Short mmCIF file of C-alpha atoms and ligand atoms in Angstrom, two decimals:
data_model
loop_
_atom_site.label_atom_id
_atom_site.label_comp_id
_atom_site.label_asym_id
_atom_site.label_seq_id
_atom_site.Cartn_x
_atom_site.Cartn_y
_atom_site.Cartn_z
CA MET A 1 2.51 -34.38 -7.67
CA GLN A 2 3.79 -32.02 -4.93
CA ILE A 3 1.03 -30.05 -3.25
CA TYR A 4 1.55 -27.67 -0.36
CA ALA A 5 -1.80 -27.50 1.42
CA ASP A 6 -0.72 -26.10 4.76
CA ASN A 7 -0.91 -22.36 4.10
CA ALA A 8 -2.53 -21.75 7.49
CA ALA A 9 0.74 -22.91 9.10
CA THR A 10 2.89 -20.73 6.89
CA THR A 11 3.11 -19.63 3.26
CA ARG A 12 5.81 -19.61 0.64
CA MET A 13 7.36 -16.13 0.22
CA SER A 14 6.27 -14.44 -2.97
CA ARG A 15 8.88 -13.37 -5.53
CA THR A 16 7.76 -9.77 -5.00
CA ALA A 17 8.41 -10.06 -1.27
CA ILE A 18 11.84 -11.62 -1.74
CA ASP A 19 12.83 -8.97 -4.28
CA ALA A 20 11.63 -6.23 -1.91
CA MET A 21 13.92 -7.37 0.88
CA LEU A 22 17.21 -7.88 -0.98
CA PRO A 23 18.23 -4.19 -1.38
CA TYR A 24 17.88 -3.73 2.39
CA MET A 25 20.33 -6.54 3.04
CA GLU A 26 22.85 -5.76 0.32
CA GLU A 27 22.88 -1.98 -0.15
CA ILE A 28 20.63 -0.01 2.18
CA TYR A 29 21.70 -1.95 5.26
CA GLY A 30 22.13 1.08 7.51
CA ASN A 31 20.55 1.26 10.94
CA PRO A 32 17.36 3.35 10.60
CA SER A 33 18.36 5.21 13.77
CA SER A 34 21.67 6.36 12.21
CA LEU A 35 21.97 9.86 10.83
CA TYR A 36 24.08 9.21 7.71
CA SER A 37 22.39 8.60 4.42
CA ILE A 38 22.23 4.78 4.26
CA GLY A 39 20.63 4.86 7.69
CA GLN A 40 18.20 7.57 6.71
CA ARG A 41 17.33 5.80 3.46
CA ALA A 42 16.45 2.71 5.51
CA LYS A 43 14.38 4.90 7.81
CA GLU A 44 12.47 6.43 4.89
CA ALA A 45 11.81 2.99 3.42
CA LEU A 46 10.57 1.79 6.79
CA GLU A 47 8.11 4.68 7.05
CA GLN A 48 6.92 4.04 3.49
CA ALA A 49 6.29 0.40 4.46
CA ARG A 50 4.34 1.58 7.50
CA SER A 51 2.14 3.82 5.32
CA ASP A 52 1.58 1.05 2.77
CA ILE A 53 0.55 -1.42 5.45
CA ALA A 54 -1.68 1.11 7.21
CA ALA A 55 -3.46 1.89 3.93
CA VAL A 56 -4.42 -1.77 3.37
CA ILE A 57 -6.34 -1.93 6.66
CA GLY A 58 -7.63 1.64 6.69
CA ALA A 59 -5.34 2.77 9.51
CA ASP A 60 -3.11 5.77 10.09
CA PRO A 61 0.64 4.96 9.77
CA ARG A 62 1.17 6.09 13.38
CA GLU A 63 -1.18 3.34 14.48
CA ILE A 64 1.13 0.58 13.18
CA THR A 65 3.86 -0.92 15.39
CA PHE A 66 6.18 -3.50 13.86
CA THR A 67 6.70 -6.70 15.84
CA SER A 68 8.43 -10.05 15.44
CA GLY A 69 5.16 -11.64 14.30
CA GLY A 70 1.63 -12.52 15.33
CA SER A 71 2.49 -14.00 18.71
CA GLU A 72 4.31 -10.87 19.86
CA ALA A 73 1.52 -8.61 18.57
CA ASP A 74 -1.08 -10.71 20.45
CA ASN A 75 0.95 -10.60 23.65
CA GLN A 76 1.53 -6.86 23.43
CA ALA A 77 -2.14 -6.16 22.71
CA LEU A 78 -3.28 -8.18 25.71
CA LEU A 79 -0.64 -6.79 28.04
CA SER A 80 -1.47 -3.22 26.98
CA ALA A 81 -5.20 -3.60 27.61
CA ALA A 82 -4.54 -5.39 30.89
CA THR A 83 -2.17 -2.69 32.10
CA LEU A 84 -4.77 -0.04 31.36
CA GLY A 85 -7.48 -2.16 32.98
CA LYS A 86 -5.45 -2.66 36.13
CA LYS A 87 -5.02 1.10 36.50
CA GLN A 88 -8.79 1.52 36.34
CA GLY A 89 -9.51 -1.42 38.64
CA LYS A 90 -10.94 -3.45 35.74
CA LEU A 91 -9.70 -7.03 35.83
CA HIS A 92 -12.12 -8.91 33.58
CA ILE A 93 -11.40 -10.07 30.01
CA VAL A 94 -13.76 -11.67 27.48
CA SER A 95 -12.35 -14.03 24.85
CA SER A 96 -13.32 -17.25 23.09
CA ALA A 97 -12.53 -20.89 23.74
CA PHE A 98 -10.77 -21.44 20.42
CA GLU A 99 -8.28 -18.59 20.24
CA HIS A 100 -4.69 -19.20 19.13
CA HIS A 101 -2.36 -20.20 21.95
CA ALA A 102 -0.61 -16.83 21.65
CA VAL A 103 -3.83 -15.38 23.10
CA LEU A 104 -4.92 -18.27 25.33
CA HIS A 105 -1.55 -18.66 27.04
CA ALA A 106 -1.18 -14.89 27.49
CA LEU A 107 -4.64 -14.95 29.12
CA LYS A 108 -3.47 -17.77 31.43
CA ARG A 109 -0.62 -15.58 32.58
CA LEU A 110 -2.97 -12.66 33.19
CA GLU A 111 -5.22 -14.99 35.22
CA SER A 112 -2.26 -15.87 37.42
CA GLU A 113 -1.85 -12.12 37.99
CA GLY A 114 -5.41 -11.69 39.22
CA PHE A 115 -7.43 -11.18 36.03
CA GLU A 116 -10.64 -13.07 35.47
CA VAL A 117 -11.27 -14.45 31.99
CA THR A 118 -14.59 -15.44 30.42
CA LEU A 119 -14.14 -17.77 27.44
CA LEU A 120 -17.18 -17.63 25.19
CA PRO A 121 -18.41 -20.85 23.57
CA VAL A 122 -18.00 -21.06 19.81
CA HIS A 123 -20.82 -23.53 19.19
CA GLU A 124 -20.97 -26.31 16.65
CA ASN A 125 -20.43 -23.94 13.72
CA GLY A 126 -17.29 -22.38 15.25
CA ILE A 127 -18.74 -18.89 15.53
CA VAL A 128 -19.12 -16.65 18.55
CA ASP A 129 -22.64 -15.37 19.28
CA VAL A 130 -22.63 -11.57 19.54
CA ARG A 131 -25.52 -11.53 22.04
CA GLU A 132 -23.66 -13.98 24.28
CA MET A 133 -20.60 -11.78 23.95
CA GLU A 134 -22.57 -8.70 24.98
CA ALA A 135 -24.12 -10.57 27.90
CA ALA A 136 -20.62 -11.51 29.12
CA LEU A 137 -19.56 -7.85 29.42
CA ARG A 138 -19.28 -6.47 32.94
CA GLU A 139 -18.59 -3.12 34.55
CA ASP A 140 -15.02 -4.28 35.12
CA THR A 141 -14.35 -5.69 31.63
CA CYS A 142 -11.13 -4.16 30.30
CA LEU A 143 -10.81 -6.10 27.02
CA VAL A 144 -12.63 -8.25 24.52
CA THR A 145 -10.26 -10.34 22.38
CA ILE A 146 -11.77 -12.50 19.65
CA MET A 147 -9.98 -13.69 16.54
CA THR A 148 -11.09 -12.65 13.05
CA ALA A 149 -10.63 -16.10 11.51
CA ASN A 150 -9.75 -19.32 13.27
CA ASN A 151 -6.45 -20.88 12.22
CA GLU A 152 -7.66 -24.49 12.36
CA ILE A 153 -11.22 -24.52 11.09
CA GLY A 154 -11.15 -21.17 9.28
CA THR A 155 -14.45 -19.88 10.67
CA LEU A 156 -15.03 -16.13 10.43
CA GLN A 157 -16.24 -14.23 13.46
CA PRO A 158 -18.70 -11.31 13.32
CA VAL A 159 -15.92 -8.84 13.98
CA ARG A 160 -17.75 -5.68 12.94
CA GLU A 161 -20.74 -6.49 15.17
CA ILE A 162 -18.52 -7.46 18.10
CA GLY A 163 -16.59 -4.21 17.63
CA ALA A 164 -19.79 -2.18 17.57
CA VAL A 165 -21.01 -3.73 20.82
CA CYS A 166 -17.62 -3.11 22.46
CA ARG A 167 -17.64 0.49 21.25
CA ALA A 168 -21.13 1.03 22.67
CA HIS A 169 -19.96 -0.29 26.04
CA GLY A 170 -16.61 1.56 25.97
CA VAL A 171 -14.61 -1.68 26.10
CA PRO A 172 -11.42 -2.01 23.99
CA PHE A 173 -11.61 -4.71 21.30
CA HIS A 174 -8.61 -6.70 20.08
CA THR A 175 -8.75 -9.16 17.22
CA ASP A 176 -6.09 -11.67 16.23
CA ALA A 177 -6.45 -11.22 12.48
CA VAL A 178 -3.35 -13.24 11.56
CA GLN A 179 -5.32 -15.62 9.33
CA ALA A 180 -7.40 -12.89 7.72
CA VAL A 181 -5.00 -10.05 6.89
CA GLY A 182 -4.03 -10.29 3.23
CA HIS A 183 -6.86 -12.76 2.55
CA LEU A 184 -10.04 -10.88 3.37
CA PRO A 185 -10.84 -7.16 3.40
CA ILE A 186 -10.33 -5.46 6.76
CA ASP A 187 -11.11 -1.86 7.59
CA VAL A 188 -10.19 -1.14 11.19
CA LYS A 189 -12.45 1.92 11.33
CA ALA A 190 -15.58 0.38 9.80
CA ASP A 191 -14.94 -2.83 11.77
CA ASN A 192 -14.67 -0.93 15.09
CA ILE A 193 -11.30 -2.49 15.93
CA ASP A 194 -9.04 -0.98 18.61
CA LEU A 195 -6.18 -3.48 18.44
CA LEU A 196 -5.31 -5.94 15.66
CA SER A 197 -2.51 -8.47 15.21
CA ALA A 198 -1.04 -9.62 11.90
CA SER A 199 1.87 -11.76 10.74
CA ALA A 200 3.77 -11.54 7.43
CA HIS A 201 4.43 -15.25 6.95
CA LYS A 202 0.69 -15.97 6.68
CA PHE A 203 0.41 -13.78 3.56
CA HIS A 204 3.55 -14.74 1.60
CA GLY A 205 5.92 -12.50 3.54
CA PRO A 206 8.86 -13.67 5.68
CA LYS A 207 8.69 -15.40 9.06
CA GLY A 208 9.58 -13.44 12.18
CA VAL A 209 7.90 -10.17 11.30
CA GLY A 210 4.40 -8.81 11.86
CA PHE A 211 2.58 -5.79 13.16
CA LEU A 212 0.20 -4.55 15.80
CA PHE A 213 -2.43 -1.96 14.95
CA ALA A 214 -3.42 0.17 17.94
CA ARG A 215 -6.05 2.84 17.39
CA ARG A 216 -4.93 6.34 18.33
CA GLY A 217 -5.65 6.83 22.00
CA VAL A 218 -5.06 3.17 22.89
CA ARG A 219 -1.86 3.25 24.89
CA LEU A 220 0.60 0.43 24.29
CA THR A 221 2.69 -1.16 27.02
CA ASN A 222 6.17 -2.39 26.08
CA LEU A 223 6.92 -6.08 25.97
CA ILE A 224 10.50 -5.28 25.03
CA GLU A 225 12.38 -2.45 26.73
CA GLY A 226 15.43 -0.76 25.26
CA GLY A 227 15.93 1.86 22.58
CA ALA A 228 13.36 4.34 21.35
CA GLN A 229 12.38 2.51 18.15
CA GLU A 230 8.69 2.34 17.22
CA ARG A 231 7.90 5.54 19.14
CA GLY A 232 9.36 3.95 22.24
CA LYS A 233 6.81 1.14 22.22
CA ARG A 234 8.92 -1.70 20.88
CA ALA A 235 12.66 -1.58 21.39
CA GLY A 236 15.18 -3.23 19.10
CA THR A 237 16.74 -2.35 15.74
CA GLU A 238 14.01 -2.71 13.18
CA ASN A 239 13.91 -5.80 10.93
CA VAL A 240 14.11 -3.50 7.90
CA SER A 241 14.39 -6.11 5.15
CA GLY A 242 11.64 -8.21 6.72
CA ILE A 243 9.37 -5.21 7.09
CA MET A 244 9.98 -4.18 3.46
CA ALA A 245 9.09 -7.69 2.34
CA MET A 246 5.99 -7.72 4.56
CA ALA A 247 4.74 -4.45 3.05
CA ALA A 248 5.37 -5.71 -0.50
CA ALA A 249 3.61 -9.00 0.24
CA LEU A 250 0.62 -7.25 1.78
CA LYS A 251 0.24 -4.79 -1.10
CA GLU A 252 0.39 -7.69 -3.55
CA ALA A 253 -2.14 -9.69 -1.53
CA ALA A 254 -4.49 -6.72 -1.31
CA ALA A 255 -4.32 -6.11 -5.06
CA GLY A 256 -5.32 -9.71 -5.87
CA MET A 257 -7.58 -10.27 -2.89
CA ALA A 258 -11.06 -10.28 -4.44
CA GLU A 259 -10.05 -12.45 -7.37
CA ASN A 260 -8.03 -14.89 -5.25
CA ALA A 261 -10.78 -15.22 -2.68
CA ALA A 262 -13.38 -16.00 -5.35
CA ARG A 263 -11.21 -18.62 -7.05
CA MET A 264 -10.10 -20.24 -3.78
CA THR A 265 -13.65 -20.35 -2.44
CA ALA A 266 -14.71 -22.36 -5.50
CA LEU A 267 -11.78 -24.77 -5.03
CA ARG A 268 -12.48 -25.03 -1.30
CA ASP A 269 -16.10 -25.96 -1.97
CA ARG A 270 -15.03 -28.54 -4.56
CA LEU A 271 -12.70 -30.07 -1.98
CA ILE A 272 -15.41 -30.05 0.69
CA ALA A 273 -17.89 -31.70 -1.68
CA GLY A 274 -15.36 -34.39 -2.63
CA LEU A 275 -14.36 -35.23 0.94
CA SER A 276 -17.96 -35.20 2.16
CA GLU A 277 -18.55 -38.33 0.09
CA ILE A 278 -16.27 -40.31 2.40
CA PRO A 279 -18.59 -42.24 4.74
CA HIS A 280 -18.61 -41.22 8.42
CA SER A 281 -16.83 -37.94 7.84
CA ALA A 282 -17.81 -34.40 8.77
CA LEU A 283 -16.70 -30.90 7.92
CA ASN A 284 -15.54 -28.93 10.95
CA GLY A 285 -16.90 -25.40 11.24
CA ASP A 286 -19.44 -23.45 9.22
CA ALA A 287 -19.53 -24.42 5.54
CA VAL A 288 -19.90 -20.85 4.27
CA ARG A 289 -18.56 -18.45 6.90
CA ARG A 290 -14.97 -19.67 6.60
CA LEU A 291 -11.66 -18.62 5.05
CA PRO A 292 -11.53 -19.07 1.26
CA GLY A 293 -8.77 -21.71 1.42
CA ASN A 294 -9.67 -23.61 4.60
CA VAL A 295 -11.01 -27.17 4.68
CA ASN A 296 -11.08 -29.14 7.93
CA PHE A 297 -12.58 -32.61 8.28
CA CYS A 298 -12.93 -35.36 10.82
CA PHE A 299 -12.92 -38.98 9.66
CA GLU A 300 -14.18 -41.48 12.16
CA GLY A 301 -12.05 -44.51 12.99
CA ILE A 302 -8.63 -43.21 11.97
CA GLU A 303 -5.69 -41.30 13.44
CA GLY A 304 -4.92 -37.93 11.89
CA GLU A 305 -1.16 -38.51 12.23
CA SER A 306 -1.21 -41.68 10.11
CA LEU A 307 -3.28 -39.87 7.51
CA LEU A 308 -0.71 -37.06 7.37
CA LEU A 309 2.22 -39.41 6.91
CA LEU A 310 0.54 -41.26 4.06
CA LEU A 311 -0.52 -37.99 2.44
CA ASP A 312 3.11 -36.87 2.64
CA ASP A 313 4.08 -40.06 0.76
CA LYS A 314 1.74 -38.88 -1.98
CA GLY A 315 3.39 -35.45 -2.03
CA ILE A 316 0.67 -33.64 -0.10
CA SER A 317 1.60 -31.43 2.87
CA ALA A 318 -1.32 -30.95 5.26
CA SER A 319 -1.89 -30.81 8.99
CA SER A 320 -3.96 -32.41 11.72
CA GLY A 321 -5.13 -30.41 14.69
CA SER A 322 -2.80 -27.46 14.74
CA ALA A 323 0.91 -27.43 13.97
CA CYS A 324 1.60 -26.11 17.44
CA THR A 325 -0.11 -28.97 19.26
CA SER A 326 1.02 -31.87 17.11
CA GLY A 327 3.47 -33.87 19.14
CA SER A 328 1.12 -33.79 22.11
CA LEU A 329 -1.52 -36.45 22.65
CA ASP A 330 -4.32 -34.02 23.44
CA PRO A 331 -6.66 -33.39 20.55
CA SER A 332 -6.99 -29.85 19.27
CA HIS A 333 -8.67 -27.43 21.70
CA VAL A 334 -10.44 -25.94 18.69
CA LEU A 335 -12.13 -29.21 17.71
CA LEU A 336 -13.09 -29.86 21.34
CA ALA A 337 -14.53 -26.32 21.50
CA ILE A 338 -16.91 -27.06 18.62
CA GLY A 339 -18.06 -30.19 20.41
CA ARG A 340 -16.07 -32.96 18.74
CA VAL A 341 -15.42 -35.82 21.15
CA HIS A 342 -11.79 -36.93 21.65
CA ASP A 343 -11.92 -40.01 19.40
CA VAL A 344 -13.41 -38.09 16.51
CA ALA A 345 -11.13 -35.06 17.02
CA HIS A 346 -8.08 -37.35 16.70
CA GLY A 347 -9.06 -38.17 13.13
CA SER A 348 -8.89 -34.62 11.85
CA LEU A 349 -7.32 -33.18 8.73
CA ARG A 350 -6.74 -29.53 7.84
CA LEU A 351 -6.08 -28.61 4.23
CA SER A 352 -5.35 -24.93 3.65
CA LEU A 353 -5.06 -24.08 -0.03
CA GLY A 354 -2.80 -21.43 -1.49
CA GLU A 355 -3.65 -18.83 -4.12
CA ASP A 356 -1.99 -20.95 -6.80
CA ALA A 357 -4.04 -24.10 -6.12
CA THR A 358 -5.66 -25.75 -9.13
CA GLU A 359 -8.69 -27.98 -9.77
CA GLU A 360 -6.37 -30.77 -10.80
CA GLU A 361 -4.60 -30.57 -7.43
CA VAL A 362 -7.86 -30.50 -5.52
CA ASP A 363 -9.06 -33.62 -7.35
CA TYR A 364 -5.76 -35.36 -6.60
CA ILE A 365 -6.16 -34.50 -2.91
CA ILE A 366 -9.73 -35.87 -2.89
CA ARG A 367 -8.62 -39.16 -4.52
CA SER A 368 -5.65 -39.50 -2.18
CA VAL A 369 -7.60 -38.82 1.03
CA ARG A 370 -10.36 -41.25 0.02
CA GLU A 371 -7.83 -43.96 -0.71
CA ILE A 372 -5.85 -43.43 2.49
CA VAL A 373 -8.89 -43.22 4.77
CA GLU A 374 -10.20 -46.49 3.34
CA TYR A 375 -6.77 -48.11 3.69
CA LEU A 376 -6.32 -46.99 7.32
CA ARG A 377 -9.80 -48.07 8.29
CA GLY A 378 -8.96 -51.49 6.82
CA PHE A 379 -6.80 -52.37 9.81
CA SER A 380 -8.14 -50.02 12.49
CA PRO A 381 -9.54 -51.84 15.56
CA VAL A 382 -11.63 -48.75 16.30
CA TRP A 383 -13.19 -48.98 12.84
CA ARG A 384 -13.83 -52.72 13.27
CA ASP A 385 -15.75 -52.03 16.50
CA LEU A 386 -17.76 -49.32 14.77
CA GLN A 387 -18.58 -51.56 11.83
CA SER A 388 -19.60 -54.50 14.00
CA GLY A 389 -21.86 -52.22 16.02
CA LYS A 390 -19.85 -52.79 19.20
CA THR A 391 -19.47 -49.02 19.50
CA PRO A 392 -21.92 -46.62 17.86
CA PHE A 393 -20.89 -44.31 15.04
CA ILE A 394 -20.80 -40.66 15.98
CA LEU A 395 -20.42 -39.19 12.50
C1 LIG B 401 0.19 -18.10 12.98
C2 LIG B 401 -0.74 -17.48 13.93
C3 LIG B 401 -0.28 -16.75 15.04
C4 LIG B 401 1.20 -16.63 15.36
O1 LIG B 401 1.88 -15.83 14.44
P1 LIG B 401 3.48 -15.92 14.40
O2 LIG B 401 3.89 -14.84 13.46
O3 LIG B 401 3.81 -17.29 13.90
O4 LIG B 401 3.97 -15.68 15.79
C5 LIG B 401 -1.20 -16.15 15.86
N1 LIG B 401 -2.52 -16.26 15.62
C6 LIG B 401 -3.01 -16.94 14.58
C7 LIG B 401 -4.47 -17.02 14.37
C8 LIG B 401 -2.13 -17.60 13.71
O5 LIG B 401 -2.63 -18.29 12.68
#
């Protein structure tokens, strides 16, 4: 059996998305800035895509700026708010300890430029406390940036409440919604969002394209200077075919969202129940307030990397920690943020199901993980010490 269970890392492009991009590579390949008809047809298509995308999140088309993906959108959102803050003498930013590195590393850079950053704790359940967030606000806070859904443990943040508090205090609110857009309903107005990042390849669109929503009145600062594309806010000839595919993928995702979420939630819970039966294991993050397809476990006494390799032998693609940090010896900053100690965090497994997942596949994953965990523990010195009582079990 071949099972792709790493949809939080990236997704397979949908047929609809692929079909939507081909005409813009083969026929309507004109530069949208050109005045002749194949350029203008590309331009019209681009604006239609902008409207379609805006409609899915309740935005105005003029509030959508196309980017090269989630990382660029995150960076531009943070830079824009920081630039505005600096002008007003406000150099304080509130965020959370388990943001994506596109946010955390951009914050590091801002710190080196004189900004002060408060990283809120995310607690054992992986959820920010709104009262703690409000208490962290200061007179000189120029931005609150908190993700909608975490990419490793899938936990959902109280975005609407956070947005309402920010609104009441007049502080701009950015959310990295890369894991949520196309999977869960988002309404930027009702959710009180000023800036939002999204990426096409997380909802069955192509890699290398995404968008930044910026509420009217929130002034963007350029990351990329050059031509006047994107109302002068993001230079560079537009990725027309990619943008067309992104819009098609998002419309398709929005149309099937409620049904997909319900089916995936049931499969997710079946997977969680099955893996919970493995002794000395624990689910990471809240059991209910999490993405429909996300399952993340720690198994004591094993190494996540070995587990991944053996799962791959069984045809299962999954991840441990986050794709971006694998290759480094440090355990995931997300698992540390929810209080997992190093040894336990090293034995983590993330399974992110796709919309086409089946019960049969979930049961195969459960059987395979059980088998492999038992096998690995069989010759793990760490497990031997735990079993003999030399070191105490944590899970
Ligand atoms: C994938 C991801 C990103 C980065 O998006 P890219 O399009 O790959 O640059 C940012 N934030 C979150 C939460 C993600 O899951």
